[in-house]
Amino acid sequence: MKQVAVSNTAELFFSLFNIFTILAILVGTFVLGLMAYLVLRFRETASSPEPEDAPKLGQLPAPRGKLRTVVISVVLSTIILGVLVVGTFSAIDQINTPPQVCAQTPSPCLTVQVEAGRFFWNVTYPGGREDTNLLVVPKGTTVILKVTSLDVFHSFGIEDFRIKTDAIPGRINTIWFVANEAGDYLIRCFELCGTGHAAMIGTLQVVEPGSFQSCGAGC
Ligand code: CUA
């Protein structure tokens, strides 16, 4: 049974992680398999002659190997790395770019301002309600976070959702997510920002849409 990830961003992360893992297993299996085959197939026996192109002291080694092999391995590596690079950057781009539908008015998405300070997180909901170290959002809604800092560099991250963005004074960084499961999740600072850095934690509370409507962000 396929396990549902706690958020769309976690889903995105795990599919990227799977691509990396599958490619690593394929490449690793191929390389180790080929090595094992070559070691066994060309192992030295008592009757093995000295190879003609064996390096001799004081002489440059003779050119060996085939151009075709080089071309194939360079092309294959380029394709594999290309998949990983494009996959990674498109995932980053997706996390930083809120969906088009959020630009509509009224917006179906919830936009929350997040201000980092030594050593707390201030959140401001639409309408002006504020809270500290607690972010309450409804399940299933697209939540956009506008992250900035009041003092030094911080980094806002929700581990379980696999998202993180820098909180920098004078700059607003955007991340967004859709939570799939109600519950409490850890918000943590990921940039060494002073003596209280380790204690700069908050809670993301994902609630059912109904209770978010009834008690607002005060649940
Ligand atoms: Cu804020 Cu570390």
PDB file of C-alpha atoms and ligand atoms in Angstrom:
ATOM      1  CA  MET A   1       0.000   0.000   0.000  1.00  0.00           C
ATOM      2  CA  LYS A   2       1.298   3.425  -0.894  1.00  0.00           C
ATOM      3  CA  GLN A   3       1.839   5.572   2.166  1.00  0.00           C
ATOM      4  CA  VAL A   4       0.431   9.086   1.869  1.00  0.00           C
ATOM      5  CA  ALA A   5       3.043  11.705   2.653  1.00  0.00           C
ATOM      6  CA  VAL A   6       2.218  14.321   5.302  1.00  0.00           C
ATOM      7  CA  SER A   7       2.336  17.128   2.738  1.00  0.00           C
ATOM      8  CA  ASN A   8       2.613  17.691  -0.999  1.00  0.00           C
ATOM      9  CA  THR A   9       6.181  18.900  -0.458  1.00  0.00           C
ATOM     10  CA  ALA A  10       7.135  15.713   1.393  1.00  0.00           C
ATOM     11  CA  GLU A  11       5.650  13.772  -1.520  1.00  0.00           C
ATOM     12  CA  LEU A  12       7.748  15.781  -3.960  1.00  0.00           C
ATOM     13  CA  PHE A  13      10.850  15.206  -1.845  1.00  0.00           C
ATOM     14  CA  PHE A  14      10.307  11.460  -1.621  1.00  0.00           C
ATOM     15  CA  SER A  15       9.736  11.065  -5.347  1.00  0.00           C
ATOM     16  CA  LEU A  16      12.995  12.954  -5.957  1.00  0.00           C
ATOM     17  CA  PHE A  17      14.707  10.821  -3.317  1.00  0.00           C
ATOM     18  CA  ASN A  18      13.392   7.688  -5.054  1.00  0.00           C
ATOM     19  CA  ILE A  19      14.805   8.809  -8.407  1.00  0.00           C
ATOM     20  CA  PHE A  20      18.224   9.335  -6.777  1.00  0.00           C
ATOM     21  CA  THR A  21      18.053   5.992  -4.974  1.00  0.00           C
ATOM     22  CA  ILE A  22      16.917   3.986  -8.004  1.00  0.00           C
ATOM     23  CA  LEU A  23      19.588   5.523 -10.238  1.00  0.00           C
ATOM     24  CA  ALA A  24      22.242   4.944  -7.551  1.00  0.00           C
ATOM     25  CA  ILE A  25      21.217   1.290  -7.226  1.00  0.00           C
ATOM     26  CA  LEU A  26      21.203   0.783 -11.017  1.00  0.00           C
ATOM     27  CA  VAL A  27      24.589   2.452 -11.520  1.00  0.00           C
ATOM     28  CA  GLY A  28      26.101   0.787  -8.446  1.00  0.00           C
ATOM     29  CA  THR A  29      24.888  -2.659  -9.490  1.00  0.00           C
ATOM     30  CA  PHE A  30      26.182  -2.183 -13.030  1.00  0.00           C
ATOM     31  CA  VAL A  31      29.612  -0.893 -11.965  1.00  0.00           C
ATOM     32  CA  LEU A  32      30.192  -3.492  -9.244  1.00  0.00           C
ATOM     33  CA  GLY A  33      28.846  -6.260 -11.478  1.00  0.00           C
ATOM     34  CA  LEU A  34      31.136  -5.225 -14.317  1.00  0.00           C
ATOM     35  CA  MET A  35      34.109  -5.018 -11.933  1.00  0.00           C
ATOM     36  CA  ALA A  36      33.411  -8.488 -10.566  1.00  0.00           C
ATOM     37  CA  TYR A  37      33.050  -9.883 -14.094  1.00  0.00           C
ATOM     38  CA  LEU A  38      36.296  -8.291 -15.318  1.00  0.00           C
ATOM     39  CA  VAL A  39      38.239  -9.382 -12.238  1.00  0.00           C
ATOM     40  CA  LEU A  40      37.120 -12.991 -12.700  1.00  0.00           C
ATOM     41  CA  ARG A  41      37.261 -13.091 -16.492  1.00  0.00           C
ATOM     42  CA  PHE A  42      40.738 -11.571 -16.823  1.00  0.00           C
ATOM     43  CA  ARG A  43      42.334 -12.827 -13.630  1.00  0.00           C
ATOM     44  CA  GLU A  44      45.952 -13.858 -13.863  1.00  0.00           C
ATOM     45  CA  THR A  45      46.787 -17.525 -14.155  1.00  0.00           C
ATOM     46  CA  ALA A  46      50.140 -19.319 -14.282  1.00  0.00           C
ATOM     47  CA  SER A  47      50.043 -19.363 -18.092  1.00  0.00           C
ATOM     48  CA  SER A  48      49.013 -15.695 -18.540  1.00  0.00           C
ATOM     49  CA  PRO A  49      51.448 -13.904 -20.885  1.00  0.00           C
ATOM     50  CA  GLU A  50      52.762 -10.462 -20.000  1.00  0.00           C
ATOM     51  CA  PRO A  51      50.373  -7.967 -21.681  1.00  0.00           C
ATOM     52  CA  GLU A  52      51.901  -6.231 -24.690  1.00  0.00           C
ATOM     53  CA  ASP A  53      50.976  -2.819 -23.390  1.00  0.00           C
ATOM     54  CA  ALA A  54      52.276  -3.363 -19.849  1.00  0.00           C
ATOM     55  CA  PRO A  55      53.932  -0.131 -18.692  1.00  0.00           C
ATOM     56  CA  LYS A  56      57.715  -0.181 -18.756  1.00  0.00           C
ATOM     57  CA  LEU A  57      59.916   1.869 -16.508  1.00  0.00           C
ATOM     58  CA  GLY A  58      61.160   5.037 -18.219  1.00  0.00           C
ATOM     59  CA  GLN A  59      58.614   4.862 -21.050  1.00  0.00           C
ATOM     60  CA  LEU A  60      55.335   6.658 -21.520  1.00  0.00           C
ATOM     61  CA  PRO A  61      52.476   4.139 -21.476  1.00  0.00           C
ATOM     62  CA  ALA A  62      51.090   3.291 -24.898  1.00  0.00           C
ATOM     63  CA  PRO A  63      47.646   4.718 -25.647  1.00  0.00           C
ATOM     64  CA  ARG A  64      44.920   2.197 -24.891  1.00  0.00           C
ATOM     65  CA  GLY A  65      41.179   2.016 -24.600  1.00  0.00           C
ATOM     66  CA  LYS A  66      38.563   2.746 -27.171  1.00  0.00           C
ATOM     67  CA  LEU A  67      37.110   6.134 -28.004  1.00  0.00           C
ATOM     68  CA  ARG A  68      33.656   4.517 -28.224  1.00  0.00           C
ATOM     69  CA  THR A  69      33.794   3.445 -24.569  1.00  0.00           C
ATOM     70  CA  VAL A  70      34.744   6.972 -23.508  1.00  0.00           C
ATOM     71  CA  VAL A  71      31.947   8.525 -25.563  1.00  0.00           C
ATOM     72  CA  ILE A  72      29.351   6.081 -24.242  1.00  0.00           C
ATOM     73  CA  SER A  73      30.322   6.592 -20.597  1.00  0.00           C
ATOM     74  CA  VAL A  74      30.421  10.392 -20.922  1.00  0.00           C
ATOM     75  CA  VAL A  75      27.021  10.436 -22.655  1.00  0.00           C
ATOM     76  CA  LEU A  76      25.468   8.073 -20.081  1.00  0.00           C
ATOM     77  CA  SER A  77      26.861  10.070 -17.145  1.00  0.00           C
ATOM     78  CA  THR A  78      25.605  13.295 -18.688  1.00  0.00           C
ATOM     79  CA  ILE A  79      22.112  11.866 -19.112  1.00  0.00           C
ATOM     80  CA  ILE A  80      22.017  10.523 -15.532  1.00  0.00           C
ATOM     81  CA  LEU A  81      23.351  13.755 -14.014  1.00  0.00           C
ATOM     82  CA  GLY A  82      21.019  15.748 -16.268  1.00  0.00           C
ATOM     83  CA  VAL A  83      17.990  13.877 -14.902  1.00  0.00           C
ATOM     84  CA  LEU A  84      19.124  14.539 -11.320  1.00  0.00           C
ATOM     85  CA  VAL A  85      19.947  18.214 -11.891  1.00  0.00           C
ATOM     86  CA  VAL A  86      16.727  18.966 -13.786  1.00  0.00           C
ATOM     87  CA  GLY A  87      14.672  16.968 -11.257  1.00  0.00           C
ATOM     88  CA  THR A  88      16.239  18.787  -8.306  1.00  0.00           C
ATOM     89  CA  PHE A  89      15.867  22.272  -9.738  1.00  0.00           C
ATOM     90  CA  SER A  90      12.286  21.678 -10.838  1.00  0.00           C
ATOM     91  CA  ALA A  91      11.446  20.470  -7.308  1.00  0.00           C
ATOM     92  CA  ILE A  92      13.053  23.591  -5.795  1.00  0.00           C
ATOM     93  CA  ASP A  93      11.190  25.748  -8.294  1.00  0.00           C
ATOM     94  CA  GLN A  94       7.881  24.067  -7.420  1.00  0.00           C
ATOM     95  CA  ILE A  95       8.416  24.649  -3.693  1.00  0.00           C
ATOM     96  CA  ASN A  96       9.248  28.326  -4.236  1.00  0.00           C
ATOM     97  CA  THR A  97       6.436  29.107  -6.672  1.00  0.00           C
ATOM     98  CA  PRO A  98       2.893  29.075  -5.265  1.00  0.00           C
ATOM     99  CA  PRO A  99       0.230  27.623  -7.589  1.00  0.00           C
ATOM    100  CA  GLN A 100      -1.377  30.001 -10.106  1.00  0.00           C
ATOM    101  CA  VAL A 101      -4.828  29.678  -8.502  1.00  0.00           C
ATOM    102  CA  CYS A 102      -3.543  31.535  -5.400  1.00  0.00           C
ATOM    103  CA  ALA A 103      -3.252  34.715  -7.481  1.00  0.00           C
ATOM    104  CA  GLN A 104      -7.066  34.872  -7.860  1.00  0.00           C
ATOM    105  CA  THR A 105      -9.154  37.220  -5.712  1.00  0.00           C
ATOM    106  CA  PRO A 106     -10.480  36.106  -3.386  1.00  0.00           C
ATOM    107  CA  SER A 107      -7.593  33.704  -3.085  1.00  0.00           C
ATOM    108  CA  PRO A 108      -8.401  30.114  -2.129  1.00  0.00           C
ATOM    109  CA  CYS A 109      -4.982  29.964  -0.455  1.00  0.00           C
ATOM    110  CA  LEU A 110      -3.932  31.035   3.025  1.00  0.00           C
ATOM    111  CA  THR A 111      -1.016  33.458   3.090  1.00  0.00           C
ATOM    112  CA  VAL A 112       0.820  33.841   6.398  1.00  0.00           C
ATOM    113  CA  GLN A 113       3.675  36.227   7.166  1.00  0.00           C
ATOM    114  CA  VAL A 114       6.485  34.673   9.163  1.00  0.00           C
ATOM    115  CA  GLU A 115       9.026  36.882  10.932  1.00  0.00           C
ATOM    116  CA  ALA A 116      12.073  35.351  12.517  1.00  0.00           C
ATOM    117  CA  GLY A 117      13.720  37.034  15.488  1.00  0.00           C
ATOM    118  CA  ARG A 118      16.233  36.038  18.142  1.00  0.00           C
ATOM    119  CA  PHE A 119      14.886  33.529  19.161  1.00  0.00           C
ATOM    120  CA  PHE A 120      11.254  33.155  18.144  1.00  0.00           C
ATOM    121  CA  TRP A 121       8.913  32.927  15.189  1.00  0.00           C
ATOM    122  CA  ASN A 122       6.210  35.556  14.770  1.00  0.00           C
ATOM    123  CA  VAL A 123       3.317  34.631  12.511  1.00  0.00           C
ATOM    124  CA  THR A 124       0.693  37.040  11.182  1.00  0.00           C
ATOM    125  CA  TYR A 125      -2.502  35.708   9.592  1.00  0.00           C
ATOM    126  CA  PRO A 126      -4.665  37.558   7.079  1.00  0.00           C
ATOM    127  CA  GLY A 127      -6.709  40.004   9.120  1.00  0.00           C
ATOM    128  CA  GLY A 128      -3.823  40.829  11.416  1.00  0.00           C
ATOM    129  CA  ARG A 129      -4.072  38.148  14.092  1.00  0.00           C
ATOM    130  CA  GLU A 130      -0.605  37.331  15.410  1.00  0.00           C
ATOM    131  CA  ASP A 131       0.961  34.466  17.230  1.00  0.00           C
ATOM    132  CA  THR A 132       4.392  33.373  18.400  1.00  0.00           C
ATOM    133  CA  ASN A 133       6.006  29.984  17.820  1.00  0.00           C
ATOM    134  CA  LEU A 134       2.672  28.531  16.715  1.00  0.00           C
ATOM    135  CA  LEU A 135       1.386  28.289  13.174  1.00  0.00           C
ATOM    136  CA  VAL A 136      -2.111  26.891  12.737  1.00  0.00           C
ATOM    137  CA  VAL A 137      -3.263  25.916   9.254  1.00  0.00           C
ATOM    138  CA  PRO A 138      -6.151  23.900   7.852  1.00  0.00           C
ATOM    139  CA  LYS A 139      -5.574  20.511   6.276  1.00  0.00           C
ATOM    140  CA  GLY A 140      -5.855  20.383   2.491  1.00  0.00           C
ATOM    141  CA  THR A 141      -5.443  24.122   1.930  1.00  0.00           C
ATOM    142  CA  THR A 142      -2.580  25.660   0.037  1.00  0.00           C
ATOM    143  CA  VAL A 143      -0.584  27.627   2.600  1.00  0.00           C
ATOM    144  CA  ILE A 144       1.860  30.274   1.415  1.00  0.00           C
ATOM    145  CA  LEU A 145       4.510  31.470   3.850  1.00  0.00           C
ATOM    146  CA  LYS A 146       6.219  34.821   3.351  1.00  0.00           C
ATOM    147  CA  VAL A 147       9.344  34.530   5.434  1.00  0.00           C
ATOM    148  CA  THR A 148      11.586  37.338   6.602  1.00  0.00           C
ATOM    149  CA  SER A 149      13.725  38.265   9.608  1.00  0.00           C
ATOM    150  CA  LEU A 150      13.708  41.089  12.133  1.00  0.00           C
ATOM    151  CA  ASP A 151      17.404  40.863  12.993  1.00  0.00           C
ATOM    152  CA  VAL A 152      19.967  38.330  11.787  1.00  0.00           C
ATOM    153  CA  PHE A 153      19.863  35.501   9.264  1.00  0.00           C
ATOM    154  CA  HIS A 154      17.659  32.587  10.295  1.00  0.00           C
ATOM    155  CA  SER A 155      16.263  29.691   8.321  1.00  0.00           C
ATOM    156  CA  PHE A 156      12.676  28.541   8.643  1.00  0.00           C
ATOM    157  CA  GLY A 157      12.129  24.831   8.184  1.00  0.00           C
ATOM    158  CA  ILE A 158       9.448  22.210   8.747  1.00  0.00           C
ATOM    159  CA  GLU A 159      11.335  18.915   8.901  1.00  0.00           C
ATOM    160  CA  ASP A 160       8.440  16.535   8.248  1.00  0.00           C
ATOM    161  CA  PHE A 161       7.349  18.573   5.241  1.00  0.00           C
ATOM    162  CA  ARG A 162      10.907  18.630   3.895  1.00  0.00           C
ATOM    163  CA  ILE A 163      10.829  22.382   3.295  1.00  0.00           C
ATOM    164  CA  LYS A 164      13.107  25.167   4.396  1.00  0.00           C
ATOM    165  CA  THR A 165      13.785  28.741   3.392  1.00  0.00           C
ATOM    166  CA  ASP A 166      16.134  31.435   4.630  1.00  0.00           C
ATOM    167  CA  ALA A 167      14.774  34.253   6.792  1.00  0.00           C
ATOM    168  CA  ILE A 168      16.769  37.335   5.854  1.00  0.00           C
ATOM    169  CA  PRO A 169      16.186  40.923   7.003  1.00  0.00           C
ATOM    170  CA  GLY A 170      14.838  43.156   4.223  1.00  0.00           C
ATOM    171  CA  ARG A 171      13.937  40.219   2.017  1.00  0.00           C
ATOM    172  CA  ILE A 172      10.824  38.074   1.731  1.00  0.00           C
ATOM    173  CA  ASN A 173      11.250  34.429   0.761  1.00  0.00           C
ATOM    174  CA  THR A 174       8.224  32.408  -0.271  1.00  0.00           C
ATOM    175  CA  ILE A 175       7.503  28.740   0.323  1.00  0.00           C
ATOM    176  CA  TRP A 176       4.208  26.915   0.185  1.00  0.00           C
ATOM    177  CA  PHE A 177       2.719  23.561   1.063  1.00  0.00           C
ATOM    178  CA  VAL A 178      -0.500  21.604   1.337  1.00  0.00           C
ATOM    179  CA  ALA A 179      -0.761  19.547   4.524  1.00  0.00           C
ATOM    180  CA  ASN A 180      -2.362  16.122   4.061  1.00  0.00           C
ATOM    181  CA  GLU A 181      -2.684  15.042   7.699  1.00  0.00           C
ATOM    182  CA  ALA A 182      -3.851  16.817  10.834  1.00  0.00           C
ATOM    183  CA  GLY A 183      -1.278  16.888  13.620  1.00  0.00           C
ATOM    184  CA  ASP A 184       1.612  18.793  15.168  1.00  0.00           C
ATOM    185  CA  TYR A 185       4.855  19.257  13.292  1.00  0.00           C
ATOM    186  CA  LEU A 186       8.151  20.718  14.386  1.00  0.00           C
ATOM    187  CA  ILE A 187       9.268  24.111  13.088  1.00  0.00           C
ATOM    188  CA  ARG A 188      12.971  24.669  13.552  1.00  0.00           C
ATOM    189  CA  CYS A 189      15.621  27.263  12.790  1.00  0.00           C
ATOM    190  CA  PHE A 190      18.285  25.906  10.435  1.00  0.00           C
ATOM    191  CA  GLU A 191      20.798  28.762  10.527  1.00  0.00           C
ATOM    192  CA  LEU A 192      23.121  29.302  13.462  1.00  0.00           C
ATOM    193  CA  CYS A 193      21.808  32.636  14.720  1.00  0.00           C
ATOM    194  CA  GLY A 194      23.091  32.963  18.291  1.00  0.00           C
ATOM    195  CA  THR A 195      22.981  31.367  21.698  1.00  0.00           C
ATOM    196  CA  GLY A 196      19.264  30.599  21.481  1.00  0.00           C
ATOM    197  CA  HIS A 197      19.445  28.981  18.055  1.00  0.00           C
ATOM    198  CA  ALA A 198      18.803  25.443  19.267  1.00  0.00           C
ATOM    199  CA  ALA A 199      15.758  26.587  21.219  1.00  0.00           C
ATOM    200  CA  MET A 200      14.305  28.488  18.275  1.00  0.00           C
ATOM    201  CA  ILE A 201      11.545  26.026  17.659  1.00  0.00           C
ATOM    202  CA  GLY A 202       7.845  26.326  16.996  1.00  0.00           C
ATOM    203  CA  THR A 203       4.875  24.149  16.219  1.00  0.00           C
ATOM    204  CA  LEU A 204       2.954  23.812  13.015  1.00  0.00           C
ATOM    205  CA  GLN A 205      -0.525  22.667  13.934  1.00  0.00           C
ATOM    206  CA  VAL A 206      -2.524  21.213  11.064  1.00  0.00           C
ATOM    207  CA  VAL A 207      -6.232  21.117  11.944  1.00  0.00           C
ATOM    208  CA  GLU A 208      -9.365  19.926  10.161  1.00  0.00           C
ATOM    209  CA  PRO A 209     -10.743  22.632   7.839  1.00  0.00           C
ATOM    210  CA  GLY A 210     -13.962  22.790   9.874  1.00  0.00           C
ATOM    211  CA  SER A 211     -12.278  23.664  13.162  1.00  0.00           C
ATOM    212  CA  PHE A 212     -10.019  26.175  11.443  1.00  0.00           C
ATOM    213  CA  GLN A 213     -13.152  27.960  10.166  1.00  0.00           C
ATOM    214  CA  SER A 214     -14.853  27.938  13.577  1.00  0.00           C
ATOM    215  CA  CYS A 215     -11.972  29.112  15.763  1.00  0.00           C
ATOM    216  CA  GLY A 216      -9.788  30.791  13.196  1.00  0.00           C
ATOM    217  CA  ALA A 217      -6.118  30.577  13.981  1.00  0.00           C
ATOM    218  CA  GLY A 218      -6.874  30.425  17.701  1.00  0.00           C
ATOM    219  CA  CYS A 219      -7.262  26.644  17.941  1.00  0.00           C
TER     220      CYS A 219
HETATM  221 CU1  CUA B   1      17.330  31.426  14.301  1.00  0.00          CU
HETATM  222 CU2  CUA B   1      18.980  29.768  14.339  1.00  0.00          CU
END
